[in-house]
Amino acid sequence: LADSTILIERRGVRRVDVYVNRAEARRRLGDLDGAAQDLRATLAADTTGAVAQLLARLEFEQGHMEAAFAAVEAALRMRPDDARARCLR
């Protein structure tokens, strides 16, 4: 998992989808901290609020309520009318 991301970073490209896919793989393998780390790495490039919503759900799964709430708020700042983000609130 790490090798493909390192290669992409060496080429100077930061693709959100690579990190999101790796985060999902890590989540499925039980590496919740690693998954959260990947999602946090892409928050600055998240223009739709989708990554923030994924991070909010992951933080909630881990019982990190303050971090989950902060991620929901970040999603709502990007798209205040997003019904999915509002439901996470």
mmCIF file with all atom_site columns, C-alpha atoms in Angstrom:
data_model
loop_
_atom_site.group_PDB
_atom_site.id
_atom_site.type_symbol
_atom_site.label_atom_id
_atom_site.label_alt_id
_atom_site.label_comp_id
_atom_site.label_asym_id
_atom_site.label_entity_id
_atom_site.label_seq_id
_atom_site.pdbx_PDB_ins_code
_atom_site.Cartn_x
_atom_site.Cartn_y
_atom_site.Cartn_z
_atom_site.occupancy
_atom_site.B_iso_or_equiv
_atom_site.pdbx_formal_charge
_atom_site.auth_seq_id
_atom_site.auth_comp_id
_atom_site.auth_asym_id
_atom_site.auth_atom_id
_atom_site.pdbx_PDB_model_num
ATOM 1  C CA . LEU A 1 1  ? 0.000   0.000  0.000  1.00 0.00 ? 1  LEU A CA 1
ATOM 2  C CA . ALA A 1 2  ? 2.701   2.468  0.896  1.00 0.00 ? 2  ALA A CA 1
ATOM 3  C CA . ASP A 1 3  ? 4.813   1.880  -2.224 1.00 0.00 ? 3  ASP A CA 1
ATOM 4  C CA . SER A 1 4  ? 2.238   3.251  -4.677 1.00 0.00 ? 4  SER A CA 1
ATOM 5  C CA . THR A 1 5  ? 1.678   6.372  -2.608 1.00 0.00 ? 5  THR A CA 1
ATOM 6  C CA . ILE A 1 6  ? 5.417   7.013  -2.258 1.00 0.00 ? 6  ILE A CA 1
ATOM 7  C CA . LEU A 1 7  ? 5.815   6.737  -6.033 1.00 0.00 ? 7  LEU A CA 1
ATOM 8  C CA . ILE A 1 8  ? 3.020   9.220  -6.632 1.00 0.00 ? 8  ILE A CA 1
ATOM 9  C CA . GLU A 1 9  ? 4.473   11.655 -4.086 1.00 0.00 ? 9  GLU A CA 1
ATOM 10 C CA . ARG A 1 10 ? 7.913   11.410 -5.699 1.00 0.00 ? 10 ARG A CA 1
ATOM 11 C CA . ARG A 1 11 ? 6.398   12.498 -8.971 1.00 0.00 ? 11 ARG A CA 1
ATOM 12 C CA . GLY A 1 12 ? 4.987   15.569 -7.236 1.00 0.00 ? 12 GLY A CA 1
ATOM 13 C CA . VAL A 1 13 ? 1.358   14.512 -7.551 1.00 0.00 ? 13 VAL A CA 1
ATOM 14 C CA . ARG A 1 14 ? -0.912  14.284 -4.544 1.00 0.00 ? 14 ARG A CA 1
ATOM 15 C CA . ARG A 1 15 ? -4.025  12.445 -5.594 1.00 0.00 ? 15 ARG A CA 1
ATOM 16 C CA . VAL A 1 16 ? -6.834  12.359 -3.116 1.00 0.00 ? 16 VAL A CA 1
ATOM 17 C CA . ASP A 1 17 ? -8.231  9.112  -4.516 1.00 0.00 ? 17 ASP A CA 1
ATOM 18 C CA . VAL A 1 18 ? -4.995  7.232  -3.786 1.00 0.00 ? 18 VAL A CA 1
ATOM 19 C CA . TYR A 1 19 ? -5.124  8.229  -0.131 1.00 0.00 ? 19 TYR A CA 1
ATOM 20 C CA . VAL A 1 20 ? -8.848  7.564  0.162  1.00 0.00 ? 20 VAL A CA 1
ATOM 21 C CA . ASN A 1 21 ? -8.451  4.109  -1.376 1.00 0.00 ? 21 ASN A CA 1
ATOM 22 C CA . ARG A 1 22 ? -5.517  3.316  0.884  1.00 0.00 ? 22 ARG A CA 1
ATOM 23 C CA . ALA A 1 23 ? -7.498  4.576  3.880  1.00 0.00 ? 23 ALA A CA 1
ATOM 24 C CA . GLU A 1 24 ? -10.341 2.222  2.993  1.00 0.00 ? 24 GLU A CA 1
ATOM 25 C CA . ALA A 1 25 ? -7.916  -0.690 2.622  1.00 0.00 ? 25 ALA A CA 1
ATOM 26 C CA . ARG A 1 26 ? -6.345  0.113  5.977  1.00 0.00 ? 26 ARG A CA 1
ATOM 27 C CA . ARG A 1 27 ? -9.766  0.396  7.617  1.00 0.00 ? 27 ARG A CA 1
ATOM 28 C CA . ARG A 1 28 ? -10.746 -3.025 6.295  1.00 0.00 ? 28 ARG A CA 1
ATOM 29 C CA . LEU A 1 29 ? -7.475  -4.479 7.572  1.00 0.00 ? 29 LEU A CA 1
ATOM 30 C CA . GLY A 1 30 ? -8.146  -3.018 11.014 1.00 0.00 ? 30 GLY A CA 1
ATOM 31 C CA . ASP A 1 31 ? -5.563  -0.216 10.831 1.00 0.00 ? 31 ASP A CA 1
ATOM 32 C CA . LEU A 1 32 ? -7.944  2.564  11.859 1.00 0.00 ? 32 LEU A CA 1
ATOM 33 C CA . ASP A 1 33 ? -5.171  4.927  12.934 1.00 0.00 ? 33 ASP A CA 1
ATOM 34 C CA . GLY A 1 34 ? -3.440  4.537  9.560  1.00 0.00 ? 34 GLY A CA 1
ATOM 35 C CA . ALA A 1 35 ? -6.728  5.075  7.749  1.00 0.00 ? 35 ALA A CA 1
ATOM 36 C CA . ALA A 1 36 ? -7.355  8.276  9.696  1.00 0.00 ? 36 ALA A CA 1
ATOM 37 C CA . GLN A 1 37 ? -3.816  9.452  8.951  1.00 0.00 ? 37 GLN A CA 1
ATOM 38 C CA . ASP A 1 38 ? -4.391  9.004  5.200  1.00 0.00 ? 38 ASP A CA 1
ATOM 39 C CA . LEU A 1 39 ? -7.681  10.876 5.328  1.00 0.00 ? 39 LEU A CA 1
ATOM 40 C CA . ARG A 1 40 ? -6.159  13.727 7.332  1.00 0.00 ? 40 ARG A CA 1
ATOM 41 C CA . ALA A 1 41 ? -3.383  13.982 4.721  1.00 0.00 ? 41 ALA A CA 1
ATOM 42 C CA . THR A 1 42 ? -5.970  14.796 2.053  1.00 0.00 ? 42 THR A CA 1
ATOM 43 C CA . LEU A 1 43 ? -8.206  17.216 3.949  1.00 0.00 ? 43 LEU A CA 1
ATOM 44 C CA . ALA A 1 44 ? -6.523  20.286 2.450  1.00 0.00 ? 44 ALA A CA 1
ATOM 45 C CA . ALA A 1 45 ? -7.279  19.014 -1.065 1.00 0.00 ? 45 ALA A CA 1
ATOM 46 C CA . ASP A 1 46 ? -10.883 18.080 -0.201 1.00 0.00 ? 46 ASP A CA 1
ATOM 47 C CA . THR A 1 47 ? -13.161 20.539 -1.994 1.00 0.00 ? 47 THR A CA 1
ATOM 48 C CA . THR A 1 48 ? -16.377 18.533 -1.719 1.00 0.00 ? 48 THR A CA 1
ATOM 49 C CA . GLY A 1 49 ? -16.406 17.608 1.953  1.00 0.00 ? 49 GLY A CA 1
ATOM 50 C CA . ALA A 1 50 ? -16.401 13.901 1.084  1.00 0.00 ? 50 ALA A CA 1
ATOM 51 C CA . VAL A 1 51 ? -13.050 13.174 2.740  1.00 0.00 ? 51 VAL A CA 1
ATOM 52 C CA . ALA A 1 52 ? -14.087 15.095 5.837  1.00 0.00 ? 52 ALA A CA 1
ATOM 53 C CA . GLN A 1 53 ? -17.249 12.984 6.019  1.00 0.00 ? 53 GLN A CA 1
ATOM 54 C CA . LEU A 1 54 ? -15.237 9.763  5.729  1.00 0.00 ? 54 LEU A CA 1
ATOM 55 C CA . LEU A 1 55 ? -12.902 10.974 8.454  1.00 0.00 ? 55 LEU A CA 1
ATOM 56 C CA . ALA A 1 56 ? -15.863 11.877 10.663 1.00 0.00 ? 56 ALA A CA 1
ATOM 57 C CA . ARG A 1 57 ? -17.295 8.370  10.336 1.00 0.00 ? 57 ARG A CA 1
ATOM 58 C CA . LEU A 1 58 ? -13.921 6.789  11.040 1.00 0.00 ? 58 LEU A CA 1
ATOM 59 C CA . GLU A 1 59 ? -13.345 8.959  14.106 1.00 0.00 ? 59 GLU A CA 1
ATOM 60 C CA . PHE A 1 60 ? -16.847 8.099  15.332 1.00 0.00 ? 60 PHE A CA 1
ATOM 61 C CA . GLU A 1 61 ? -16.112 4.361  14.890 1.00 0.00 ? 61 GLU A CA 1
ATOM 62 C CA . GLN A 1 62 ? -13.056 4.812  17.116 1.00 0.00 ? 62 GLN A CA 1
ATOM 63 C CA . GLY A 1 63 ? -14.987 6.760  19.741 1.00 0.00 ? 63 GLY A CA 1
ATOM 64 C CA . HIS A 1 64 ? -13.112 10.013 19.048 1.00 0.00 ? 64 HIS A CA 1
ATOM 65 C CA . MET A 1 65 ? -16.170 12.231 19.316 1.00 0.00 ? 65 MET A CA 1
ATOM 66 C CA . GLU A 1 66 ? -14.404 15.611 19.341 1.00 0.00 ? 66 GLU A CA 1
ATOM 67 C CA . ALA A 1 67 ? -12.397 14.721 16.236 1.00 0.00 ? 67 ALA A CA 1
ATOM 68 C CA . ALA A 1 68 ? -15.528 13.352 14.554 1.00 0.00 ? 68 ALA A CA 1
ATOM 69 C CA . PHE A 1 69 ? -17.427 16.555 15.291 1.00 0.00 ? 69 PHE A CA 1
ATOM 70 C CA . ALA A 1 70 ? -14.542 18.673 13.961 1.00 0.00 ? 70 ALA A CA 1
ATOM 71 C CA . ALA A 1 71 ? -14.520 16.670 10.724 1.00 0.00 ? 71 ALA A CA 1
ATOM 72 C CA . VAL A 1 72 ? -18.290 17.089 10.316 1.00 0.00 ? 72 VAL A CA 1
ATOM 73 C CA . GLU A 1 73 ? -17.924 20.829 10.837 1.00 0.00 ? 73 GLU A CA 1
ATOM 74 C CA . ALA A 1 74 ? -15.179 20.913 8.185  1.00 0.00 ? 74 ALA A CA 1
ATOM 75 C CA . ALA A 1 75 ? -17.478 19.115 5.744  1.00 0.00 ? 75 ALA A CA 1
ATOM 76 C CA . LEU A 1 76 ? -20.300 21.532 6.463  1.00 0.00 ? 76 LEU A CA 1
ATOM 77 C CA . ARG A 1 77 ? -18.036 24.545 5.925  1.00 0.00 ? 77 ARG A CA 1
ATOM 78 C CA . MET A 1 78 ? -17.323 23.249 2.430  1.00 0.00 ? 78 MET A CA 1
ATOM 79 C CA . ARG A 1 79 ? -20.911 22.320 1.624  1.00 0.00 ? 79 ARG A CA 1
ATOM 80 C CA . PRO A 1 80 ? -23.391 23.707 4.137  1.00 0.00 ? 80 PRO A CA 1
ATOM 81 C CA . ASP A 1 81 ? -26.378 22.197 2.340  1.00 0.00 ? 81 ASP A CA 1
ATOM 82 C CA . ASP A 1 82 ? -24.991 18.639 2.176  1.00 0.00 ? 82 ASP A CA 1
ATOM 83 C CA . ALA A 1 83 ? -27.657 16.438 3.724  1.00 0.00 ? 83 ALA A CA 1
ATOM 84 C CA . ARG A 1 84 ? -25.221 13.593 4.437  1.00 0.00 ? 84 ARG A CA 1
ATOM 85 C CA . ALA A 1 85 ? -22.913 15.856 6.421  1.00 0.00 ? 85 ALA A CA 1
ATOM 86 C CA . ARG A 1 86 ? -25.889 17.303 8.297  1.00 0.00 ? 86 ARG A CA 1
ATOM 87 C CA . CYS A 1 87 ? -27.004 13.791 9.254  1.00 0.00 ? 87 CYS A CA 1
ATOM 88 C CA . LEU A 1 88 ? -23.594 13.147 10.794 1.00 0.00 ? 88 LEU A CA 1
ATOM 89 C CA . ARG A 1 89 ? -24.069 16.113 13.069 1.00 0.00 ? 89 ARG A CA 1
#
